[in-house]
């Protein structure tokens, strides 16, 4: 083997490291070295999992839920998910159309592995969550972005969606509420997309609704509830965000039967079912009162308003108006080409590096999400941390000329 050849597969060499996890790692490392870093990089609620959900897991462990479960999930959980889909989303997925996974991330991976042949296209709304792009590529698919910028609250038009669809399109993939922008697609907007998609029977819709419960609009709408696309929609959801359960690794999908079976087959060879006691806790989370979830949503709304009012005081920064999730995705392109006399800011990666090194605030560059004009700030942090982080950002950004 020559020195230029790698031991590693082309697959992994072509894969980008998750930028969100990378920035979180860098923030952790800097903190361990004694730096006073405020991390607004990771999309993770700062709240703890509600007690009644933890109790359910302890109880399940005591009752012997310590064994393998069916690959697609415990029957009582798939039933609870089926009921939740009907109750909250007006979606009709029978329990055998549900696959519980180790996080929504694995659900998306399963879908890509189950549906994509080499060269198949996936239309991805841009800005998109970092892992969509890489998982599609890892599955030998070709991601095709449909982009809308901050001036349109990151909402592509139905015509733009239609223009991106070809004979090779396997599915359209987007999240609402959206990571990284916080954009929420309302009833009329989703209906307009559904009307376009109705014309293309070879195209599935993959709707990632993991931020469903962190929605500041009146109602969450699921695109799968429109009859035009009902039978071709795969709805992804999970426990990480709405129930502050990121570390539990529990997500799920509802899908046409054949797709669900294919995803289960893949998962059965890769990881098997999710943890048994975690699933029991998930069942309790879905069937209990959503009071704690709504309290977290209300806290996120307060923080959103705080962050927007503070960001408005930074000249050159053009923030969007998120309606859900816990991210704001401001356009920072006005800073490109500027310098503090030492460091030249060419792009959002440079700006994030500058802010991290000078203000010790960790953000994520928009490039990783398909929008080089922006940066992502996660406001899943205390009000004191948010105030201090934005104070520091304002000070160092004022140093750019
Ligand atoms: N989809 C979106 C839009 C996300 O932001 C995330 C990040 N957590 C996931 C899926 C993956 O979620 P999980 O932690 O359940 O794997
Ligand atoms: N989804 C969260 C984020 O975007 C968690 C990290 C990840 O899995 O990407 O930050």
GROMACS .gro file of C-alpha atoms and ligand atoms in nm:
model
  427
    1UNK     CA    1   0.000   0.000   0.000
    2UNK     CA    2   0.142   0.341  -0.095
    3UNK     CA    3   0.143   0.615   0.164
    4UNK     CA    4  -0.125   0.805  -0.026
    5UNK     CA    5  -0.370   0.515  -0.003
    6UNK     CA    6  -0.593   0.507   0.298
    7UNK     CA    7  -0.703   0.210   0.500
    8UNK     CA    8  -1.047   0.363   0.518
    9UNK     CA    9  -1.335   0.319   0.274
   10UNK     CA   10  -1.416   0.579   0.013
   11UNK     CA   11  -1.755   0.591   0.180
   12UNK     CA   12  -1.621   0.731   0.503
   13UNK     CA   13  -1.357   0.943   0.334
   14UNK     CA   14  -1.633   1.121   0.142
   15UNK     CA   15  -1.847   1.168   0.452
   16UNK     CA   16  -1.836   1.502   0.633
   17UNK     CA   17  -1.823   1.496   1.013
   18UNK     CA   18  -2.151   1.618   1.161
   19UNK     CA   19  -2.088   1.992   1.198
   20UNK     CA   20  -2.332   2.024   1.488
   21UNK     CA   21  -2.162   1.748   1.684
   22UNK     CA   22  -1.819   1.882   1.584
   23UNK     CA   23  -1.892   2.229   1.722
   24UNK     CA   24  -2.033   2.075   2.041
   25UNK     CA   25  -1.714   1.869   2.075
   26UNK     CA   26  -1.491   2.174   2.020
   27UNK     CA   27  -1.686   2.369   2.283
   28UNK     CA   28  -1.649   2.080   2.530
   29UNK     CA   29  -1.276   2.054   2.463
   30UNK     CA   30  -1.220   2.427   2.509
   31UNK     CA   31  -1.419   2.418   2.832
   32UNK     CA   32  -1.209   2.127   2.958
   33UNK     CA   33  -0.902   2.345   2.896
   34UNK     CA   34  -1.051   2.605   3.128
   35UNK     CA   35  -1.204   2.845   2.873
   36UNK     CA   36  -1.534   3.009   2.960
   37UNK     CA   37  -1.717   2.890   2.649
   38UNK     CA   38  -2.091   2.937   2.602
   39UNK     CA   39  -2.212   2.672   2.362
   40UNK     CA   40  -2.509   2.768   2.149
   41UNK     CA   41  -2.409   2.505   1.895
   42UNK     CA   42  -2.596   2.190   1.982
   43UNK     CA   43  -2.965   2.138   1.921
   44UNK     CA   44  -3.039   1.991   2.260
   45UNK     CA   45  -3.295   2.110   2.517
   46UNK     CA   46  -3.119   2.225   2.834
   47UNK     CA   47  -3.412   2.089   3.036
   48UNK     CA   48  -3.402   1.747   3.196
   49UNK     CA   49  -3.639   1.467   3.098
   50UNK     CA   50  -3.964   1.507   3.299
   51UNK     CA   51  -3.969   1.293   3.615
   52UNK     CA   52  -4.271   1.083   3.527
   53UNK     CA   53  -4.089   0.960   3.216
   54UNK     CA   54  -3.774   0.873   3.411
   55UNK     CA   55  -3.989   0.693   3.669
   56UNK     CA   56  -4.148   0.488   3.393
   57UNK     CA   57  -3.803   0.371   3.280
   58UNK     CA   58  -3.696   0.276   3.637
   59UNK     CA   59  -4.020   0.088   3.680
   60UNK     CA   60  -3.984  -0.091   3.347
   61UNK     CA   61  -3.633  -0.203   3.438
   62UNK     CA   62  -3.761  -0.342   3.767
   63UNK     CA   63  -4.035  -0.525   3.580
   64UNK     CA   64  -3.781  -0.696   3.358
   65UNK     CA   65  -3.790  -0.484   3.044
   66UNK     CA   66  -3.424  -0.559   3.001
   67UNK     CA   67  -3.439  -0.791   2.700
   68UNK     CA   68  -3.452  -0.760   2.323
   69UNK     CA   69  -3.779  -0.624   2.191
   70UNK     CA   70  -3.933  -0.681   1.848
   71UNK     CA   71  -3.718  -0.492   1.595
   72UNK     CA   72  -3.996  -0.242   1.512
   73UNK     CA   73  -4.075  -0.178   1.878
   74UNK     CA   74  -4.282  -0.315   2.165
   75UNK     CA   75  -4.645  -0.366   2.058
   76UNK     CA   76  -4.769  -0.134   2.334
   77UNK     CA   77  -4.542   0.144   2.206
   78UNK     CA   78  -4.628   0.103   1.838
   79UNK     CA   79  -4.995   0.113   1.945
   80UNK     CA   80  -4.936   0.431   2.149
   81UNK     CA   81  -4.756   0.590   1.851
   82UNK     CA   82  -5.038   0.492   1.616
   83UNK     CA   83  -5.285   0.659   1.854
   84UNK     CA   84  -5.065   0.965   1.891
   85UNK     CA   85  -5.044   1.006   1.513
   86UNK     CA   86  -5.423   0.999   1.496
   87UNK     CA   87  -5.477   1.223   1.801
   88UNK     CA   88  -5.221   1.494   1.723
   89UNK     CA   89  -5.169   1.474   1.350
   90UNK     CA   90  -5.478   1.321   1.190
   91UNK     CA   91  -5.252   1.052   1.041
   92UNK     CA   92  -5.361   0.693   0.991
   93UNK     CA   93  -5.066   0.466   1.051
   94UNK     CA   94  -5.159   0.123   1.190
   95UNK     CA   95  -4.917  -0.025   1.447
   96UNK     CA   96  -4.759  -0.245   1.175
   97UNK     CA   97  -4.673   0.071   0.982
   98UNK     CA   98  -4.457   0.201   1.265
   99UNK     CA   99  -4.087   0.143   1.324
  100UNK     CA  100  -3.926   0.258   1.648
  101UNK     CA  101  -3.556   0.337   1.613
  102UNK     CA  102  -3.252   0.451   1.805
  103UNK     CA  103  -3.336   0.815   1.746
  104UNK     CA  104  -3.503   0.991   1.456
  105UNK     CA  105  -3.158   0.996   1.300
  106UNK     CA  106  -3.170   0.620   1.257
  107UNK     CA  107  -3.523   0.644   1.117
  108UNK     CA  108  -3.393   0.875   0.844
  109UNK     CA  109  -3.098   0.646   0.782
  110UNK     CA  110  -3.331   0.344   0.753
  111UNK     CA  111  -3.551   0.529   0.504
  112UNK     CA  112  -3.256   0.627   0.286
  113UNK     CA  113  -3.113   0.276   0.295
  114UNK     CA  114  -3.452   0.125   0.219
  115UNK     CA  115  -3.549   0.354  -0.070
  116UNK     CA  116  -3.238   0.472  -0.251
  117UNK     CA  117  -3.054   0.310  -0.539
  118UNK     CA  118  -2.730   0.468  -0.664
  119UNK     CA  119  -2.808   0.794  -0.840
  120UNK     CA  120  -3.163   0.827  -0.709
  121UNK     CA  121  -3.240   1.187  -0.621
  122UNK     CA  122  -3.373   1.328  -0.298
  123UNK     CA  123  -3.516   1.678  -0.309
  124UNK     CA  124  -3.408   1.844   0.014
  125UNK     CA  125  -3.545   2.178   0.128
  126UNK     CA  126  -3.248   2.404   0.196
  127UNK     CA  127  -3.141   2.514   0.454
  128UNK     CA  128  -3.156   2.155   0.579
  129UNK     CA  129  -3.042   1.965   0.884
  130UNK     CA  130  -2.677   1.863   0.833
  131UNK     CA  131  -2.732   1.491   0.851
  132UNK     CA  132  -2.993   1.476   0.572
  133UNK     CA  133  -2.732   1.560   0.315
  134UNK     CA  134  -2.471   1.318   0.441
  135UNK     CA  135  -2.710   1.026   0.504
  136UNK     CA  136  -2.847   1.058   0.150
  137UNK     CA  137  -2.491   1.052   0.014
  138UNK     CA  138  -2.397   0.762   0.241
  139UNK     CA  139  -2.690   0.575   0.087
  140UNK     CA  140  -2.557   0.652  -0.264
  141UNK     CA  141  -2.837   0.894  -0.338
  142UNK     CA  142  -2.798   1.242  -0.484
  143UNK     CA  143  -2.931   1.528  -0.272
  144UNK     CA  144  -3.096   1.804  -0.476
  145UNK     CA  145  -3.144   2.127  -0.276
  146UNK     CA  146  -3.445   2.355  -0.319
  147UNK     CA  147  -3.328   2.675  -0.159
  148UNK     CA  148  -3.504   2.978  -0.018
  149UNK     CA  149  -3.317   3.242   0.182
  150UNK     CA  150  -3.390   3.454   0.485
  151UNK     CA  151  -3.586   3.710   0.279
  152UNK     CA  152  -3.854   3.441   0.228
  153UNK     CA  153  -3.826   3.290   0.577
  154UNK     CA  154  -3.656   2.995   0.406
  155UNK     CA  155  -3.975   2.875   0.235
  156UNK     CA  156  -3.935   2.759  -0.125
  157UNK     CA  157  -4.233   2.812  -0.354
  158UNK     CA  158  -4.439   2.517  -0.481
  159UNK     CA  159  -4.309   2.601  -0.831
  160UNK     CA  160  -3.950   2.569  -0.712
  161UNK     CA  161  -4.031   2.235  -0.555
  162UNK     CA  162  -4.189   2.117  -0.879
  163UNK     CA  163  -3.892   2.231  -1.087
  164UNK     CA  164  -3.659   2.013  -0.878
  165UNK     CA  165  -3.857   1.691  -0.934
  166UNK     CA  166  -3.731   1.454  -1.205
  167UNK     CA  167  -3.792   1.092  -1.301
  168UNK     CA  168  -3.509   0.998  -1.064
  169UNK     CA  169  -3.664   1.167  -0.760
  170UNK     CA  170  -3.736   0.911  -0.489
  171UNK     CA  171  -3.854   1.144  -0.217
  172UNK     CA  172  -3.877   1.497  -0.089
  173UNK     CA  173  -3.728   1.558   0.255
  174UNK     CA  174  -3.785   1.848   0.492
  175UNK     CA  175  -3.848   1.931   0.854
  176UNK     CA  176  -4.124   2.147   1.003
  177UNK     CA  177  -4.058   2.308   1.245
  178UNK     CA  178  -3.726   2.328   1.066
  179UNK     CA  179  -3.375   2.270   1.188
  180UNK     CA  180  -3.173   2.495   1.133
  181UNK     CA  181  -3.413   2.786   1.069
  182UNK     CA  182  -3.706   2.740   1.305
  183UNK     CA  183  -3.938   2.796   1.008
  184UNK     CA  184  -4.281   2.635   1.039
  185UNK     CA  185  -4.484   2.550   0.730
  186UNK     CA  186  -4.853   2.627   0.782
  187UNK     CA  187  -5.162   2.453   0.649
  188UNK     CA  188  -5.183   2.653   0.326
  189UNK     CA  189  -4.814   2.615   0.246
  190UNK     CA  190  -4.815   2.240   0.306
  191UNK     CA  191  -5.133   2.201   0.104
  192UNK     CA  192  -4.969   2.381  -0.188
  193UNK     CA  193  -4.672   2.142  -0.170
  194UNK     CA  194  -4.909   1.845  -0.145
  195UNK     CA  195  -5.091   1.966  -0.458
  196UNK     CA  196  -4.762   1.965  -0.648
  197UNK     CA  197  -4.660   1.626  -0.514
  198UNK     CA  198  -5.001   1.479  -0.602
  199UNK     CA  199  -4.892   1.490  -0.966
  200UNK     CA  200  -4.582   1.275  -0.909
  201UNK     CA  201  -4.687   0.933  -0.794
  202UNK     CA  202  -4.332   0.795  -0.797
  203UNK     CA  203  -4.227   1.045  -0.527
  204UNK     CA  204  -4.252   0.978  -0.154
  205UNK     CA  205  -4.263   1.255   0.104
  206UNK     CA  206  -4.045   1.229   0.413
  207UNK     CA  207  -4.170   1.473   0.673
  208UNK     CA  208  -3.948   1.516   0.978
  209UNK     CA  209  -4.164   1.647   1.261
  210UNK     CA  210  -3.930   1.598   1.554
  211UNK     CA  211  -3.986   1.960   1.667
  212UNK     CA  212  -4.364   1.922   1.650
  213UNK     CA  213  -4.420   2.017   2.013
  214UNK     CA  214  -4.191   2.320   1.997
  215UNK     CA  215  -4.418   2.518   1.770
  216UNK     CA  216  -4.517   2.878   1.848
  217UNK     CA  217  -4.796   2.884   1.591
  218UNK     CA  218  -5.143   2.774   1.691
  219UNK     CA  219  -5.132   2.432   1.530
  220UNK     CA  220  -4.883   2.186   1.394
  221UNK     CA  221  -4.979   2.051   1.052
  222UNK     CA  222  -4.855   1.720   0.910
  223UNK     CA  223  -4.826   1.703   0.533
  224UNK     CA  224  -4.932   1.336   0.550
  225UNK     CA  225  -5.278   1.448   0.659
  226UNK     CA  226  -5.351   1.576   0.307
  227UNK     CA  227  -5.533   1.306   0.106
  228UNK     CA  228  -5.324   1.387  -0.205
  229UNK     CA  229  -5.007   1.247  -0.045
  230UNK     CA  230  -5.141   1.047   0.250
  231UNK     CA  231  -5.043   0.708   0.109
  232UNK     CA  232  -4.693   0.821   0.009
  233UNK     CA  233  -4.589   1.008   0.320
  234UNK     CA  234  -4.339   0.881   0.573
  235UNK     CA  235  -4.363   1.079   0.896
  236UNK     CA  236  -4.057   1.085   1.119
  237UNK     CA  237  -4.076   1.192   1.481
  238UNK     CA  238  -3.898   1.128   1.809
  239UNK     CA  239  -3.873   1.194   2.179
  240UNK     CA  240  -3.547   1.392   2.188
  241UNK     CA  241  -3.682   1.745   2.154
  242UNK     CA  242  -4.039   1.759   2.283
  243UNK     CA  243  -3.964   1.546   2.589
  244UNK     CA  244  -3.599   1.651   2.641
  245UNK     CA  245  -3.483   1.293   2.580
  246UNK     CA  246  -3.183   1.340   2.350
  247UNK     CA  247  -2.966   1.086   2.532
  248UNK     CA  248  -3.231   0.817   2.536
  249UNK     CA  249  -3.197   0.758   2.163
  250UNK     CA  250  -3.560   0.700   2.077
  251UNK     CA  251  -3.735   0.797   1.757
  252UNK     CA  252  -3.991   0.653   1.519
  253UNK     CA  253  -4.157   0.668   1.182
  254UNK     CA  254  -4.496   0.594   1.034
  255UNK     CA  255  -4.472   0.470   0.675
  256UNK     CA  256  -4.652   0.278   0.403
  257UNK     CA  257  -4.648  -0.087   0.509
  258UNK     CA  258  -4.391  -0.201   0.256
  259UNK     CA  259  -4.153   0.080   0.349
  260UNK     CA  260  -4.194   0.015   0.720
  261UNK     CA  261  -4.117  -0.355   0.664
  262UNK     CA  262  -3.808  -0.265   0.460
  263UNK     CA  263  -3.684  -0.026   0.730
  264UNK     CA  264  -3.740  -0.289   0.996
  265UNK     CA  265  -3.544  -0.543   0.791
  266UNK     CA  266  -3.250  -0.304   0.770
  267UNK     CA  267  -3.265  -0.214   1.138
  268UNK     CA  268  -3.282  -0.586   1.224
  269UNK     CA  269  -2.942  -0.637   1.067
  270UNK     CA  270  -2.783  -0.321   1.204
  271UNK     CA  271  -2.898  -0.242   1.559
  272UNK     CA  272  -3.219  -0.443   1.637
  273UNK     CA  273  -3.489  -0.275   1.843
  274UNK     CA  274  -3.433   0.031   2.062
  275UNK     CA  275  -3.374  -0.020   2.436
  276UNK     CA  276  -3.664  -0.198   2.605
  277UNK     CA  277  -3.702   0.026   2.912
  278UNK     CA  278  -3.658   0.336   2.697
  279UNK     CA  279  -3.951   0.222   2.486
  280UNK     CA  280  -4.166   0.174   2.797
  281UNK     CA  281  -4.081   0.528   2.903
  282UNK     CA  282  -4.166   0.650   2.553
  283UNK     CA  283  -4.508   0.489   2.581
  284UNK     CA  284  -4.571   0.681   2.904
  285UNK     CA  285  -4.442   1.006   2.751
  286UNK     CA  286  -4.689   0.984   2.463
  287UNK     CA  287  -4.989   0.887   2.669
  288UNK     CA  288  -4.940   1.131   2.961
  289UNK     CA  289  -5.044   1.490   3.000
  290UNK     CA  290  -4.823   1.715   2.787
  291UNK     CA  291  -4.798   1.985   3.057
  292UNK     CA  292  -4.419   1.960   3.101
  293UNK     CA  293  -4.370   1.966   2.723
  294UNK     CA  294  -4.585   2.277   2.691
  295UNK     CA  295  -4.396   2.445   2.975
  296UNK     CA  296  -4.069   2.385   2.787
  297UNK     CA  297  -4.224   2.522   2.468
  298UNK     CA  298  -4.335   2.835   2.652
  299UNK     CA  299  -3.984   2.883   2.791
  300UNK     CA  300  -3.839   2.847   2.440
  301UNK     CA  301  -4.083   3.108   2.312
  302UNK     CA  302  -3.972   3.356   2.579
  303UNK     CA  303  -3.611   3.292   2.490
  304UNK     CA  304  -3.682   3.332   2.121
  305UNK     CA  305  -3.824   3.675   2.187
  306UNK     CA  306  -3.529   3.766   2.407
  307UNK     CA  307  -3.274   3.647   2.151
  308UNK     CA  308  -3.445   3.827   1.864
  309UNK     CA  309  -3.457   4.153   2.056
  310UNK     CA  310  -3.089   4.125   2.149
  311UNK     CA  311  -2.977   4.023   1.799
  312UNK     CA  312  -3.164   4.320   1.653
  313UNK     CA  313  -2.914   4.544   1.831
  314UNK     CA  314  -2.623   4.400   1.631
  315UNK     CA  315  -2.570   4.606   1.315
  316UNK     CA  316  -2.518   4.392   1.002
  317UNK     CA  317  -2.690   4.086   1.139
  318UNK     CA  318  -3.022   4.004   0.971
  319UNK     CA  319  -3.218   3.757   1.182
  320UNK     CA  320  -3.517   3.554   1.065
  321UNK     CA  321  -3.834   3.518   1.271
  322UNK     CA  322  -3.850   3.152   1.375
  323UNK     CA  323  -4.192   3.007   1.460
  324UNK     CA  324  -4.069   2.685   1.617
  325UNK     CA  325  -3.778   2.464   1.729
  326UNK     CA  326  -3.508   2.649   1.927
  327UNK     CA  327  -3.286   2.794   1.659
  328UNK     CA  328  -3.241   3.130   1.498
  329UNK     CA  329  -3.058   3.142   1.166
  330UNK     CA  330  -2.944   3.497   1.096
  331UNK     CA  331  -2.790   3.612   0.770
  332UNK     CA  332  -2.440   3.737   0.847
  333UNK     CA  333  -2.312   3.796   0.495
  334UNK     CA  334  -2.270   4.169   0.568
  335UNK     CA  335  -1.957   4.074   0.766
  336UNK     CA  336  -1.790   3.890   0.478
  337UNK     CA  337  -1.482   4.067   0.349
  338UNK     CA  338  -1.426   4.242   0.682
  339UNK     CA  339  -1.129   4.202   0.915
  340UNK     CA  340  -1.024   4.283   1.269
  341UNK     CA  341  -0.678   4.360   1.137
  342UNK     CA  342  -0.558   4.002   1.185
  343UNK     CA  343  -0.831   3.766   1.077
  344UNK     CA  344  -1.011   3.799   0.745
  345UNK     CA  345  -1.376   3.690   0.741
  346UNK     CA  346  -1.447   3.521   0.408
  347UNK     CA  347  -1.748   3.307   0.496
  348UNK     CA  348  -1.972   3.179   0.777
  349UNK     CA  349  -1.711   2.922   0.883
  350UNK     CA  350  -1.458   3.202   0.935
  351UNK     CA  351  -1.714   3.406   1.127
  352UNK     CA  352  -1.796   3.115   1.359
  353UNK     CA  353  -1.424   3.062   1.417
  354UNK     CA  354  -1.379   3.432   1.490
  355UNK     CA  355  -1.671   3.438   1.734
  356UNK     CA  356  -1.550   3.120   1.904
  357UNK     CA  357  -1.193   3.239   1.943
  358UNK     CA  358  -1.270   3.601   2.039
  359UNK     CA  359  -1.603   3.576   2.223
  360UNK     CA  360  -1.586   3.212   2.325
  361UNK     CA  361  -1.934   3.151   2.194
  362UNK     CA  362  -1.987   2.834   1.991
  363UNK     CA  363  -2.230   2.854   1.698
  364UNK     CA  364  -2.261   2.647   1.379
  365UNK     CA  365  -2.180   2.779   1.034
  366UNK     CA  366  -2.463   2.792   0.783
  367UNK     CA  367  -2.255   2.617   0.516
  368UNK     CA  368  -2.315   2.282   0.684
  369UNK     CA  369  -2.690   2.343   0.652
  370UNK     CA  370  -2.678   2.451   0.288
  371UNK     CA  371  -2.685   2.827   0.343
  372UNK     CA  372  -2.343   2.994   0.334
  373UNK     CA  373  -2.492   3.335   0.424
  374UNK     CA  374  -2.606   3.232   0.770
  375UNK     CA  375  -2.504   3.101   1.110
  376UNK     CA  376  -2.712   2.890   1.347
  377UNK     CA  377  -2.763   2.987   1.707
  378UNK     CA  378  -2.938   2.738   1.934
  379UNK     CA  379  -3.120   2.917   2.215
  380UNK     CA  380  -3.165   2.600   2.421
  381UNK     CA  381  -2.970   2.772   2.699
  382UNK     CA  382  -3.052   2.981   3.005
  383UNK     CA  383  -3.153   3.346   2.964
  384UNK     CA  384  -2.837   3.450   3.149
  385UNK     CA  385  -2.620   3.253   2.908
  386UNK     CA  386  -2.806   3.390   2.608
  387UNK     CA  387  -2.770   3.751   2.729
  388UNK     CA  388  -2.399   3.706   2.796
  389UNK     CA  389  -2.331   3.521   2.469
  390UNK     CA  390  -2.503   3.786   2.258
  391UNK     CA  391  -2.332   4.066   2.452
  392UNK     CA  392  -1.996   3.909   2.367
  393UNK     CA  393  -2.093   3.851   2.004
  394UNK     CA  394  -2.198   4.213   1.967
  395UNK     CA  395  -1.867   4.333   2.110
  396UNK     CA  396  -1.645   4.124   1.884
  397UNK     CA  397  -1.855   4.184   1.572
  398UNK     CA  398  -1.814   4.559   1.632
  399UNK     CA  399  -1.439   4.499   1.597
  400UNK     CA  400  -1.475   4.400   1.228
  401UNK     CA  401  -1.415   4.668   0.967
  402LIG     N1  402  -3.423   1.551   1.267
  402LIG     C1  403  -3.393   1.677   1.300
  402LIG     C2  404  -3.451   1.788   1.220
  402LIG     C3  405  -3.306   1.703   1.408
  402LIG     O1  406  -3.275   1.828   1.439
  402LIG     C4  407  -3.251   1.596   1.478
  402LIG     C5  408  -3.151   1.626   1.587
  402LIG     N2  409  -3.174   1.571   1.702
  402LIG     C6  410  -3.287   1.466   1.441
  402LIG     C7  411  -3.373   1.448   1.335
  402LIG     C8  412  -3.234   1.346   1.511
  402LIG     O2  413  -3.296   1.325   1.631
  402LIG     P1  414  -3.260   1.207   1.729
  402LIG     O3  415  -3.181   1.266   1.840
  402LIG     O4  416  -3.392   1.151   1.774
  402LIG     O5  417  -3.181   1.106   1.652
  403LIG     N1  418  -3.010   1.766   1.584
  403LIG     C1  419  -2.934   1.842   1.680
  403LIG     C2  420  -2.862   1.956   1.611
  403LIG     O1  421  -2.888   1.985   1.498
  403LIG     C3  422  -2.843   1.752   1.759
  403LIG     C4  423  -2.711   1.716   1.698
  403LIG     C5  424  -2.727   1.634   1.577
  403LIG     O2  425  -2.762   1.517   1.588
  403LIG     O3  426  -2.706   1.692   1.471
  403LIG     O4  427  -2.780   2.021   1.671
   0.00000   0.00000   0.00000
